[in-house]
Amino acid sequence: MKRIERKHPRAIRWMHWINFPLLSLMIWSGALIYWAYDPYRIGFGNFTLFHFFPDWFYRSLGLTHKLALGMAWHFWLMWLFAINGVVYVAYTIVSGEWRLLVPGRHALRDAIDVVLFDLGIRKEPLPVRKYNAAQQIAYTSIIVMGAGSVITGLAIWKSVQFAWITALCGGYQAARLEHFLLAIGYVLFFAIHIAQVIRAGWNNFRGMVTGYEIVHTEDVNDGRETAAHA
């Protein structure tokens, strides 16, 4: 038996779909800026295993010689990114949605169970929840990362006017490295998130588009029985 259930509030869906292109454009414009000075690499001494990023990477994506364009886009988009983030956090607090998103004290243990289940190692079904522990950790981490990007971004952009923020970040060079690592973190999150969405199937994706999903009643009952015996 099937029924339609409400899953995501309209505000959550809107801010999710606003944030996705915003963050993508922020990464793109940041890459235009980073091209002008790209010192980071993986290696030791004079040996470089990987340089962020090879010349072919910039050329193939058309990221060369566009520093001014990148800065103009990046400094404009950052306000929209910050505002969307503040509104999202405020909404989760006012609506009580934060209770579903913030990890509990057993979140790490439960997240390991989620990973084992996704890998096919754990066979026992997981308890039915709107957000599992792995999602709670991931989504909360993105909020913290967003705040970190704004803070380190201010430290880089106005290192004199916000000298105290720059100092808290460990100095200008440290703030720039932290900002870069956060950007790499977003890319990794995107890759995992999209893979998980594909794995979860169309019904899950539809829930974030329309706010509703189709639920199989027998699946819900099985999940509740599993949770009761856990």
PDB file of C-alpha atoms in Angstrom:
ATOM      1  CA  MET A   1       0.000   0.000   0.000  1.00  0.00           C
ATOM      2  CA  LYS A   2       1.261   3.476  -0.866  1.00  0.00           C
ATOM      3  CA  ARG A   3       0.535   6.909   0.542  1.00  0.00           C
ATOM      4  CA  ILE A   4       1.870  10.429   0.071  1.00  0.00           C
ATOM      5  CA  GLU A   5       3.625  12.017   3.041  1.00  0.00           C
ATOM      6  CA  ARG A   6       4.920  15.530   3.569  1.00  0.00           C
ATOM      7  CA  LYS A   7       8.707  15.493   3.907  1.00  0.00           C
ATOM      8  CA  HIS A   8      10.436  18.876   3.479  1.00  0.00           C
ATOM      9  CA  PRO A   9       8.933  22.301   4.290  1.00  0.00           C
ATOM     10  CA  ARG A  10       8.876  24.850   1.479  1.00  0.00           C
ATOM     11  CA  ALA A  11      11.445  27.102   3.183  1.00  0.00           C
ATOM     12  CA  ILE A  12      13.970  24.259   3.480  1.00  0.00           C
ATOM     13  CA  ARG A  13      13.485  23.339  -0.180  1.00  0.00           C
ATOM     14  CA  TRP A  14      13.843  26.910  -1.395  1.00  0.00           C
ATOM     15  CA  MET A  15      16.994  27.569   0.584  1.00  0.00           C
ATOM     16  CA  HIS A  16      18.453  24.216  -0.481  1.00  0.00           C
ATOM     17  CA  TRP A  17      17.911  24.969  -4.174  1.00  0.00           C
ATOM     18  CA  ILE A  18      19.163  28.553  -3.800  1.00  0.00           C
ATOM     19  CA  ASN A  19      22.297  27.400  -2.005  1.00  0.00           C
ATOM     20  CA  PHE A  20      23.260  24.765  -4.577  1.00  0.00           C
ATOM     21  CA  PRO A  21      23.873  27.157  -7.520  1.00  0.00           C
ATOM     22  CA  LEU A  22      25.222  29.844  -5.191  1.00  0.00           C
ATOM     23  CA  LEU A  23      27.884  27.542  -3.774  1.00  0.00           C
ATOM     24  CA  SER A  24      28.703  26.194  -7.235  1.00  0.00           C
ATOM     25  CA  LEU A  25      29.243  29.723  -8.551  1.00  0.00           C
ATOM     26  CA  MET A  26      31.281  30.610  -5.461  1.00  0.00           C
ATOM     27  CA  ILE A  27      33.608  27.679  -6.161  1.00  0.00           C
ATOM     28  CA  TRP A  28      33.839  28.676  -9.839  1.00  0.00           C
ATOM     29  CA  SER A  29      34.641  32.319  -9.099  1.00  0.00           C
ATOM     30  CA  GLY A  30      37.050  31.261  -6.351  1.00  0.00           C
ATOM     31  CA  ALA A  31      38.923  29.133  -8.879  1.00  0.00           C
ATOM     32  CA  LEU A  32      39.280  32.202 -11.135  1.00  0.00           C
ATOM     33  CA  ILE A  33      40.891  34.038  -8.219  1.00  0.00           C
ATOM     34  CA  TYR A  34      43.039  31.108  -7.124  1.00  0.00           C
ATOM     35  CA  TRP A  35      44.537  30.764 -10.623  1.00  0.00           C
ATOM     36  CA  ALA A  36      46.478  34.011 -10.093  1.00  0.00           C
ATOM     37  CA  TYR A  37      48.364  32.477  -7.167  1.00  0.00           C
ATOM     38  CA  ASP A  38      48.114  28.727  -6.618  1.00  0.00           C
ATOM     39  CA  PRO A  39      50.803  27.678  -4.124  1.00  0.00           C
ATOM     40  CA  TYR A  40      49.204  24.593  -2.601  1.00  0.00           C
ATOM     41  CA  ARG A  41      50.413  21.096  -3.298  1.00  0.00           C
ATOM     42  CA  ILE A  42      50.728  17.616  -1.827  1.00  0.00           C
ATOM     43  CA  GLY A  43      54.329  16.555  -1.351  1.00  0.00           C
ATOM     44  CA  PHE A  44      57.405  17.114   0.774  1.00  0.00           C
ATOM     45  CA  GLY A  45      60.600  19.056   0.191  1.00  0.00           C
ATOM     46  CA  ASN A  46      61.131  19.586  -3.521  1.00  0.00           C
ATOM     47  CA  PHE A  47      59.004  16.570  -4.419  1.00  0.00           C
ATOM     48  CA  THR A  48      55.427  17.334  -5.511  1.00  0.00           C
ATOM     49  CA  LEU A  49      52.946  14.494  -5.758  1.00  0.00           C
ATOM     50  CA  PHE A  50      50.059  16.733  -6.843  1.00  0.00           C
ATOM     51  CA  HIS A  51      49.787  20.463  -7.427  1.00  0.00           C
ATOM     52  CA  PHE A  52      46.483  22.295  -6.940  1.00  0.00           C
ATOM     53  CA  PHE A  53      45.947  22.607  -9.878  1.00  0.00           C
ATOM     54  CA  PRO A  54      47.766  21.516 -13.087  1.00  0.00           C
ATOM     55  CA  ASP A  55      47.790  23.988 -16.006  1.00  0.00           C
ATOM     56  CA  TRP A  56      45.567  21.708 -18.091  1.00  0.00           C
ATOM     57  CA  PHE A  57      42.878  21.970 -15.406  1.00  0.00           C
ATOM     58  CA  TYR A  58      42.674  25.756 -15.733  1.00  0.00           C
ATOM     59  CA  ARG A  59      42.852  25.706 -19.524  1.00  0.00           C
ATOM     60  CA  SER A  60      40.218  23.008 -20.000  1.00  0.00           C
ATOM     61  CA  LEU A  61      37.726  24.838 -17.761  1.00  0.00           C
ATOM     62  CA  GLY A  62      38.535  28.319 -19.072  1.00  0.00           C
ATOM     63  CA  LEU A  63      39.779  29.585 -15.702  1.00  0.00           C
ATOM     64  CA  THR A  64      42.848  31.503 -16.876  1.00  0.00           C
ATOM     65  CA  HIS A  65      43.411  35.286 -16.932  1.00  0.00           C
ATOM     66  CA  LYS A  66      40.046  36.144 -15.346  1.00  0.00           C
ATOM     67  CA  LEU A  67      41.108  37.385 -11.913  1.00  0.00           C
ATOM     68  CA  ALA A  68      39.030  40.597 -12.026  1.00  0.00           C
ATOM     69  CA  LEU A  69      35.935  38.691 -13.162  1.00  0.00           C
ATOM     70  CA  GLY A  70      36.402  36.124 -10.419  1.00  0.00           C
ATOM     71  CA  MET A  71      36.774  38.754  -7.706  1.00  0.00           C
ATOM     72  CA  ALA A  72      33.715  40.689  -8.889  1.00  0.00           C
ATOM     73  CA  TRP A  73      31.524  37.571  -8.880  1.00  0.00           C
ATOM     74  CA  HIS A  74      32.971  36.168  -5.655  1.00  0.00           C
ATOM     75  CA  PHE A  75      32.494  39.355  -3.612  1.00  0.00           C
ATOM     76  CA  TRP A  76      28.927  39.768  -4.874  1.00  0.00           C
ATOM     77  CA  LEU A  77      27.876  36.158  -4.402  1.00  0.00           C
ATOM     78  CA  MET A  78      29.317  35.956  -0.903  1.00  0.00           C
ATOM     79  CA  TRP A  79      26.593  38.274   0.416  1.00  0.00           C
ATOM     80  CA  LEU A  80      23.838  36.102  -1.059  1.00  0.00           C
ATOM     81  CA  PHE A  81      25.560  32.979   0.291  1.00  0.00           C
ATOM     82  CA  ALA A  82      25.866  34.488   3.779  1.00  0.00           C
ATOM     83  CA  ILE A  83      22.288  35.806   3.824  1.00  0.00           C
ATOM     84  CA  ASN A  84      20.858  32.480   2.670  1.00  0.00           C
ATOM     85  CA  GLY A  85      22.863  30.702   5.372  1.00  0.00           C
ATOM     86  CA  VAL A  86      21.717  33.052   8.145  1.00  0.00           C
ATOM     87  CA  VAL A  87      18.080  32.771   7.052  1.00  0.00           C
ATOM     88  CA  TYR A  88      18.375  28.963   6.917  1.00  0.00           C
ATOM     89  CA  VAL A  89      19.798  28.719  10.445  1.00  0.00           C
ATOM     90  CA  ALA A  90      17.196  31.180  11.764  1.00  0.00           C
ATOM     91  CA  TYR A  91      14.397  29.167  10.164  1.00  0.00           C
ATOM     92  CA  THR A  92      15.575  25.855  11.631  1.00  0.00           C
ATOM     93  CA  ILE A  93      15.700  27.450  15.085  1.00  0.00           C
ATOM     94  CA  VAL A  94      12.274  29.137  14.883  1.00  0.00           C
ATOM     95  CA  SER A  95      10.548  26.142  13.259  1.00  0.00           C
ATOM     96  CA  GLY A  96      12.215  23.569  15.521  1.00  0.00           C
ATOM     97  CA  GLU A  97      13.676  21.800  12.480  1.00  0.00           C
ATOM     98  CA  TRP A  98      17.084  21.939  14.192  1.00  0.00           C
ATOM     99  CA  ARG A  99      15.985  19.079  16.457  1.00  0.00           C
ATOM    100  CA  LEU A 100      15.966  16.793  13.418  1.00  0.00           C
ATOM    101  CA  LEU A 101      19.264  18.098  12.029  1.00  0.00           C
ATOM    102  CA  VAL A 102      21.608  18.453  15.002  1.00  0.00           C
ATOM    103  CA  PRO A 103      23.471  15.189  15.768  1.00  0.00           C
ATOM    104  CA  GLY A 104      22.755  13.506  19.090  1.00  0.00           C
ATOM    105  CA  ARG A 105      25.301  12.053  21.485  1.00  0.00           C
ATOM    106  CA  HIS A 106      25.227   8.660  19.740  1.00  0.00           C
ATOM    107  CA  ALA A 107      25.410  10.166  16.240  1.00  0.00           C
ATOM    108  CA  LEU A 108      28.927   8.941  15.473  1.00  0.00           C
ATOM    109  CA  ARG A 109      28.077   5.345  16.378  1.00  0.00           C
ATOM    110  CA  ASP A 110      24.824   5.524  14.413  1.00  0.00           C
ATOM    111  CA  ALA A 111      26.596   7.110  11.438  1.00  0.00           C
ATOM    112  CA  ILE A 112      28.975   4.144  11.307  1.00  0.00           C
ATOM    113  CA  ASP A 113      25.918   1.860  11.105  1.00  0.00           C
ATOM    114  CA  VAL A 114      24.625   3.957   8.188  1.00  0.00           C
ATOM    115  CA  VAL A 115      27.940   3.644   6.345  1.00  0.00           C
ATOM    116  CA  LEU A 116      28.049  -0.120   6.960  1.00  0.00           C
ATOM    117  CA  PHE A 117      24.493  -0.423   5.665  1.00  0.00           C
ATOM    118  CA  ASP A 118      25.314   1.603   2.528  1.00  0.00           C
ATOM    119  CA  LEU A 119      28.340  -0.613   1.898  1.00  0.00           C
ATOM    120  CA  GLY A 120      26.182  -3.728   2.229  1.00  0.00           C
ATOM    121  CA  ILE A 121      28.028  -4.966   5.329  1.00  0.00           C
ATOM    122  CA  ARG A 122      25.161  -4.360   7.723  1.00  0.00           C
ATOM    123  CA  LYS A 123      22.048  -6.264   6.634  1.00  0.00           C
ATOM    124  CA  GLU A 124      19.653  -5.164   9.371  1.00  0.00           C
ATOM    125  CA  PRO A 125      17.448  -2.235   8.190  1.00  0.00           C
ATOM    126  CA  LEU A 126      18.081   1.137   9.785  1.00  0.00           C
ATOM    127  CA  PRO A 127      15.463   2.871  11.968  1.00  0.00           C
ATOM    128  CA  VAL A 128      13.098   5.072   9.936  1.00  0.00           C
ATOM    129  CA  ARG A 129      13.990   8.712  10.498  1.00  0.00           C
ATOM    130  CA  LYS A 130      13.764  11.868   8.404  1.00  0.00           C
ATOM    131  CA  TYR A 131      17.548  12.347   8.647  1.00  0.00           C
ATOM    132  CA  ASN A 132      19.869   9.531   9.640  1.00  0.00           C
ATOM    133  CA  ALA A 133      22.931  10.188  11.792  1.00  0.00           C
ATOM    134  CA  ALA A 134      25.295  10.448   8.811  1.00  0.00           C
ATOM    135  CA  GLN A 135      23.052  13.073   7.224  1.00  0.00           C
ATOM    136  CA  GLN A 136      22.825  14.992  10.502  1.00  0.00           C
ATOM    137  CA  ILE A 137      26.610  15.117  10.809  1.00  0.00           C
ATOM    138  CA  ALA A 138      27.045  16.068   7.142  1.00  0.00           C
ATOM    139  CA  TYR A 139      24.387  18.802   7.085  1.00  0.00           C
ATOM    140  CA  THR A 140      25.519  20.293  10.392  1.00  0.00           C
ATOM    141  CA  SER A 141      29.118  20.238   9.168  1.00  0.00           C
ATOM    142  CA  ILE A 142      28.086  22.192   6.060  1.00  0.00           C
ATOM    143  CA  ILE A 143      26.613  24.931   8.266  1.00  0.00           C
ATOM    144  CA  VAL A 144      29.839  25.114  10.280  1.00  0.00           C
ATOM    145  CA  MET A 145      31.870  25.114   7.059  1.00  0.00           C
ATOM    146  CA  GLY A 146      29.720  27.918   5.654  1.00  0.00           C
ATOM    147  CA  ALA A 147      30.389  30.031   8.725  1.00  0.00           C
ATOM    148  CA  GLY A 148      34.090  29.198   8.397  1.00  0.00           C
ATOM    149  CA  SER A 149      34.085  30.296   4.749  1.00  0.00           C
ATOM    150  CA  VAL A 150      32.517  33.655   5.629  1.00  0.00           C
ATOM    151  CA  ILE A 151      34.968  34.239   8.481  1.00  0.00           C
ATOM    152  CA  THR A 152      38.095  33.242   6.544  1.00  0.00           C
ATOM    153  CA  GLY A 153      36.781  35.103   3.500  1.00  0.00           C
ATOM    154  CA  LEU A 154      36.501  38.323   5.518  1.00  0.00           C
ATOM    155  CA  ALA A 155      39.992  37.713   6.904  1.00  0.00           C
ATOM    156  CA  ILE A 156      41.370  37.517   3.353  1.00  0.00           C
ATOM    157  CA  TRP A 157      39.241  40.245   1.777  1.00  0.00           C
ATOM    158  CA  LYS A 158      39.701  42.914   4.464  1.00  0.00           C
ATOM    159  CA  SER A 159      42.771  41.757   6.342  1.00  0.00           C
ATOM    160  CA  VAL A 160      43.426  45.275   7.693  1.00  0.00           C
ATOM    161  CA  GLN A 161      39.864  46.304   8.534  1.00  0.00           C
ATOM    162  CA  PHE A 162      39.173  42.890  10.084  1.00  0.00           C
ATOM    163  CA  ALA A 163      42.653  42.400  11.492  1.00  0.00           C
ATOM    164  CA  TRP A 164      41.266  40.718  14.609  1.00  0.00           C
ATOM    165  CA  ILE A 165      39.476  38.114  12.483  1.00  0.00           C
ATOM    166  CA  THR A 166      42.635  37.551  10.443  1.00  0.00           C
ATOM    167  CA  ALA A 167      44.573  37.088  13.681  1.00  0.00           C
ATOM    168  CA  LEU A 168      41.992  34.562  14.958  1.00  0.00           C
ATOM    169  CA  CYS A 169      42.451  32.594  11.729  1.00  0.00           C
ATOM    170  CA  GLY A 170      46.210  32.454  12.327  1.00  0.00           C
ATOM    171  CA  GLY A 171      47.183  35.227   9.934  1.00  0.00           C
ATOM    172  CA  TYR A 172      46.528  36.011   6.278  1.00  0.00           C
ATOM    173  CA  GLN A 173      48.292  32.970   4.797  1.00  0.00           C
ATOM    174  CA  ALA A 174      46.632  30.605   7.273  1.00  0.00           C
ATOM    175  CA  ALA A 175      43.204  32.119   6.513  1.00  0.00           C
ATOM    176  CA  ARG A 176      43.789  31.656   2.781  1.00  0.00           C
ATOM    177  CA  LEU A 177      44.743  28.003   3.270  1.00  0.00           C
ATOM    178  CA  GLU A 178      41.716  27.410   5.501  1.00  0.00           C
ATOM    179  CA  HIS A 179      39.465  29.050   2.896  1.00  0.00           C
ATOM    180  CA  PHE A 180      40.928  26.801   0.208  1.00  0.00           C
ATOM    181  CA  LEU A 181      40.505  23.625   2.280  1.00  0.00           C
ATOM    182  CA  LEU A 182      36.885  24.514   2.948  1.00  0.00           C
ATOM    183  CA  ALA A 183      36.326  24.862  -0.808  1.00  0.00           C
ATOM    184  CA  ILE A 184      37.812  21.399  -1.360  1.00  0.00           C
ATOM    185  CA  GLY A 185      35.486  20.144   1.377  1.00  0.00           C
ATOM    186  CA  TYR A 186      32.456  21.509  -0.492  1.00  0.00           C
ATOM    187  CA  VAL A 187      33.513  19.725  -3.669  1.00  0.00           C
ATOM    188  CA  LEU A 188      33.853  16.442  -1.782  1.00  0.00           C
ATOM    189  CA  PHE A 189      30.473  17.006  -0.121  1.00  0.00           C
ATOM    190  CA  PHE A 190      28.891  17.671  -3.516  1.00  0.00           C
ATOM    191  CA  ALA A 191      30.318  14.455  -4.951  1.00  0.00           C
ATOM    192  CA  ILE A 192      29.131  12.313  -2.017  1.00  0.00           C
ATOM    193  CA  HIS A 193      25.780  14.072  -1.749  1.00  0.00           C
ATOM    194  CA  ILE A 194      24.948  13.657  -5.435  1.00  0.00           C
ATOM    195  CA  ALA A 195      26.038  10.004  -5.342  1.00  0.00           C
ATOM    196  CA  GLN A 196      23.782   9.402  -2.339  1.00  0.00           C
ATOM    197  CA  VAL A 197      20.857  11.158  -4.031  1.00  0.00           C
ATOM    198  CA  ILE A 198      21.266   8.938  -7.094  1.00  0.00           C
ATOM    199  CA  ARG A 199      21.519   5.869  -4.873  1.00  0.00           C
ATOM    200  CA  ALA A 200      18.406   6.838  -2.886  1.00  0.00           C
ATOM    201  CA  GLY A 201      16.364   7.119  -6.061  1.00  0.00           C
ATOM    202  CA  TRP A 202      13.762   9.352  -7.613  1.00  0.00           C
ATOM    203  CA  ASN A 203      11.347   9.292  -4.668  1.00  0.00           C
ATOM    204  CA  ASN A 204      13.921  10.886  -2.382  1.00  0.00           C
ATOM    205  CA  PHE A 205      14.792  13.530  -4.989  1.00  0.00           C
ATOM    206  CA  ARG A 206      11.105  14.283  -5.543  1.00  0.00           C
ATOM    207  CA  GLY A 207      10.755  14.956  -1.824  1.00  0.00           C
ATOM    208  CA  MET A 208      13.232  17.827  -2.062  1.00  0.00           C
ATOM    209  CA  VAL A 209      11.560  19.174  -5.217  1.00  0.00           C
ATOM    210  CA  THR A 210       7.877  18.928  -4.287  1.00  0.00           C
ATOM    211  CA  GLY A 211       8.053  18.513  -0.517  1.00  0.00           C
ATOM    212  CA  TYR A 212       6.263  15.157  -0.630  1.00  0.00           C
ATOM    213  CA  GLU A 213       7.289  11.541  -1.070  1.00  0.00           C
ATOM    214  CA  ILE A 214       5.506   8.264  -1.720  1.00  0.00           C
ATOM    215  CA  VAL A 215       5.770   5.914   1.251  1.00  0.00           C
ATOM    216  CA  HIS A 216       5.176   2.167   1.153  1.00  0.00           C
ATOM    217  CA  THR A 217       3.225   1.384   4.323  1.00  0.00           C
ATOM    218  CA  GLU A 218       4.757  -2.080   4.743  1.00  0.00           C
ATOM    219  CA  ASP A 219       8.279  -0.555   4.575  1.00  0.00           C
ATOM    220  CA  VAL A 220       7.396   1.903   7.330  1.00  0.00           C
ATOM    221  CA  ASN A 221       5.999  -0.875   9.520  1.00  0.00           C
ATOM    222  CA  ASP A 222       9.109  -3.002   8.977  1.00  0.00           C
ATOM    223  CA  GLY A 223      11.317  -0.087   9.916  1.00  0.00           C
ATOM    224  CA  ARG A 224       9.370   0.577  13.089  1.00  0.00           C
ATOM    225  CA  GLU A 225       9.543  -3.068  14.091  1.00  0.00           C
ATOM    226  CA  THR A 226      13.300  -2.971  13.520  1.00  0.00           C
ATOM    227  CA  ALA A 227      13.617   0.163  15.630  1.00  0.00           C
ATOM    228  CA  ALA A 228      11.542  -1.430  18.405  1.00  0.00           C
ATOM    229  CA  HIS A 229      13.840  -4.460  18.572  1.00  0.00           C
ATOM    230  CA  ALA A 230      17.101  -2.430  18.321  1.00  0.00           C
TER     231      ALA A 230
END
